[in-house]
Amino acid sequence: TLSTDNFEAFTKDPLKFSVVLFHATWSGRSNKFAGDFVSVAEEYKANENIQFGVLDVNENEKISRDWGVTHFPALKLITRGVRETANTFYDFGGGQETFRKFIEHVLLHEKFKYLKRKQDEETDRNTLTHPQPGAIIELNSTTFENFTKSTKFFTFVLFYAPWCGACKDMMGELQAVANYFKLDKKVVIAKINADDNPVLLDRYAISALPTMYMFPKARLAKRGIRYTSGRERFDMQAAIDTQNRMADSEDQPYIDENTNMETLMEEMKAQGKDPESLMRRYAAKSGQEYKSP
């Protein structure tokens, strides 16, 4: 039995599905359904993930008004304490079978959402660990944080919106940049939907789209570098090359046309360093195609 003393704690339980019957003793329909409610609740007694409670609206009118309940009986199924997504049951004439199907439908739906969320999380982890070469990665607020704070990747991010014509015009150039860096596993070209991630617009003071930021892997204490140069592929490639070289300068040597490439490669391998990104950049500048060994 629920009352003002325990109703809030019951419906806000973050670990359970909470089924609440708003019961009016003066309603014949409510009294009839109360028996079905008790019988089905008994069937789920062994299930620790779901709980059933009855609220006498005669003694708790304020709670009924707060929940917008004006007709009785009324039934709400609250998922893990989230009132805003509560499911409402209407078919009181269908008996126990209809009520039981309603519960199973909600539980199955929530299980599907849980599995989908886990699948998305696994996809995000795989994307973070193994970004697809030559692809523009779509980030969300979580993966954005992971990439931009990474010591492994240099991340170039385009903030865009589906309705933004200038953003659409840039996608071809951005894809060309992604293709240019496809042999450099440490450079990530990404985009993020500004409409779906407004908190990031405030954080980076973005008031117009498209806006681009660079996050060099050696600058974890920085907020990122706003890209303000041209929107053609060659401008973006040059800026990324320059910033990436600066980020690498602490632990990797700079190379030019006078460098003995074979000697440098052997030296870096002996030191446990990966020369591939620098080799690719040198090949690009000298008009050659670098193929990863």
Coordinates of C-alpha atoms in Angstrom, one line a residue, residues 30-181:
S30 CA -11.6 0.1 -9.9
N31 CA -12.6 -2.5 -7.4
K32 CA -13.0 -5.1 -10.1
F33 CA -9.6 -4.5 -11.6
A34 CA -7.9 -4.5 -8.1
G35 CA -8.3 -8.3 -8.0
D36 CA -6.6 -8.7 -11.4
F37 CA -3.8 -6.3 -10.2
V38 CA -3.1 -8.4 -7.1
S39 CA -3.1 -11.7 -9.0
V40 CA -0.6 -10.4 -11.6
A41 CA 1.6 -8.8 -9.0
E42 CA 1.7 -12.2 -7.2
E43 CA 3.0 -13.8 -10.5
Y44 CA 6.0 -11.3 -10.5
K45 CA 6.8 -11.7 -6.8
A46 CA 10.0 -13.6 -7.6
N47 CA 11.2 -10.9 -10.0
E48 CA 13.4 -8.5 -8.1
N49 CA 13.3 -5.9 -11.0
I50 CA 9.7 -5.0 -10.7
Q51 CA 7.5 -3.9 -7.8
F52 CA 3.7 -3.3 -7.5
G53 CA 1.9 -0.7 -5.3
V54 CA -1.6 0.5 -4.7
L55 CA -2.5 4.1 -3.9
D56 CA -5.8 4.8 -2.3
V57 CA -6.8 8.1 -4.0
N58 CA -9.5 8.8 -1.4
E59 CA -6.7 9.4 1.2
N60 CA -4.1 10.7 -1.3
E61 CA -5.9 13.2 -3.5
K62 CA -2.9 15.5 -3.8
I63 CA -0.7 12.8 -5.3
S64 CA -3.4 11.9 -7.8
R65 CA -3.6 15.6 -8.9
D66 CA 0.2 15.9 -9.1
W67 CA 0.2 13.0 -11.5
G68 CA -2.7 14.3 -13.5
V69 CA -4.9 11.3 -12.7
T70 CA -8.6 12.3 -12.8
H71 CA -10.3 9.0 -13.9
F72 CA -10.2 5.7 -12.0
P73 CA -8.8 3.2 -12.0
A74 CA -5.5 4.5 -13.4
L75 CA -2.2 2.7 -13.8
K76 CA 1.3 3.8 -14.4
L77 CA 4.5 1.8 -15.0
I78 CA 7.6 3.9 -14.2
T79 CA 10.9 2.7 -15.5
R80 CA 13.8 3.0 -13.1
G81 CA 12.5 6.2 -11.4
V82 CA 12.0 8.3 -14.5
R83 CA 8.5 9.7 -14.2
E84 CA 8.6 11.5 -17.6
T85 CA 8.8 8.2 -19.5
A86 CA 6.1 6.4 -17.5
N87 CA 3.8 4.1 -19.4
T88 CA 0.0 4.3 -18.9
F89 CA -2.3 1.3 -19.0
Y90 CA -5.8 1.9 -20.3
D91 CA -7.5 -1.4 -21.2
F92 CA -8.9 -2.3 -17.8
G93 CA -11.7 -4.4 -19.4
G94 CA -9.2 -6.9 -20.8
G95 CA -8.6 -8.6 -17.5
Q96 CA -5.3 -10.2 -16.3
E97 CA -4.2 -11.3 -19.7
T98 CA -4.2 -7.8 -21.2
F99 CA -2.5 -6.4 -18.1
R100 CA 0.1 -9.1 -18.2
K101 CA 0.8 -8.4 -21.9
F102 CA 1.2 -4.7 -21.1
I103 CA 3.9 -5.4 -18.5
E104 CA 5.7 -7.8 -20.8
H105 CA 5.6 -5.3 -23.7
V106 CA 7.2 -2.6 -21.5
L107 CA 9.8 -4.9 -20.1
L108 CA 10.8 -6.2 -23.5
H109 CA 10.9 -2.7 -25.0
E110 CA 13.2 -1.6 -22.1
K111 CA 15.4 -4.6 -22.6
F112 CA 15.7 -3.8 -26.3
K113 CA 16.7 -0.2 -25.5
Y114 CA 19.3 -1.5 -23.0
L115 CA 20.8 -3.9 -25.5
K116 CA 20.8 -1.2 -28.2
R117 CA 22.5 1.2 -25.8
K118 CA 25.2 -1.5 -25.0
Q119 CA 25.6 -2.1 -28.7
D120 CA 26.1 1.6 -29.4
E121 CA 28.6 1.8 -26.5
E122 CA 30.6 -1.1 -28.0
T123 CA 30.5 0.6 -31.4
D124 CA 31.8 3.8 -29.8
R125 CA 34.6 1.8 -28.1
N126 CA 35.6 0.1 -31.4
T127 CA 35.5 3.5 -33.2
L128 CA 37.8 5.0 -30.6
T129 CA 40.2 2.1 -30.7
H130 CA 40.2 1.5 -34.4
P131 CA 39.0 4.5 -36.4
Q132 CA 38.2 3.6 -40.0
P133 CA 40.9 5.0 -42.3
G134 CA 39.7 7.6 -44.8
A135 CA 36.3 8.0 -43.1
I136 CA 34.7 11.0 -41.5
I137 CA 33.7 9.8 -38.0
E138 CA 30.4 11.0 -36.6
L139 CA 31.0 11.9 -32.9
N140 CA 28.5 12.3 -30.1
S141 CA 29.3 14.1 -26.8
T142 CA 30.9 11.0 -25.3
T143 CA 33.1 10.0 -28.1
F144 CA 34.0 13.6 -28.7
E145 CA 35.4 13.8 -25.2
N146 CA 37.3 10.6 -25.7
F147 CA 38.9 11.6 -29.0
T148 CA 39.7 15.2 -28.1
K149 CA 41.4 14.2 -24.8
S150 CA 43.3 11.3 -26.4
T151 CA 47.1 11.2 -26.3
K152 CA 46.9 8.8 -29.3
F153 CA 45.0 10.9 -31.9
F154 CA 45.2 14.3 -33.6
T155 CA 41.5 15.1 -34.1
F156 CA 40.1 17.6 -36.6
V157 CA 36.4 18.3 -35.9
L158 CA 33.7 20.0 -38.0
F159 CA 30.7 21.3 -36.1
Y160 CA 27.8 21.2 -38.5
A161 CA 24.0 21.1 -38.7
P162 CA 21.8 19.2 -41.2
W163 CA 20.1 22.4 -42.2
C164 CA 23.3 24.4 -42.9
G165 CA 24.0 24.8 -46.6
A166 CA 27.6 25.9 -46.1
C167 CA 28.2 22.8 -44.0
K168 CA 26.9 20.5 -46.8
D169 CA 29.1 22.3 -49.2
M170 CA 32.1 21.5 -47.0
M171 CA 31.5 17.8 -46.7
G172 CA 33.2 17.0 -50.0
E173 CA 36.3 18.9 -49.1
L174 CA 36.4 17.3 -45.6
Q175 CA 36.1 13.8 -47.2
A176 CA 39.1 14.7 -49.4
V177 CA 41.0 15.6 -46.2
A178 CA 40.1 12.3 -44.7
N179 CA 41.3 10.5 -47.8
Y180 CA 44.6 12.4 -47.7
F181 CA 45.2 11.2 -44.1

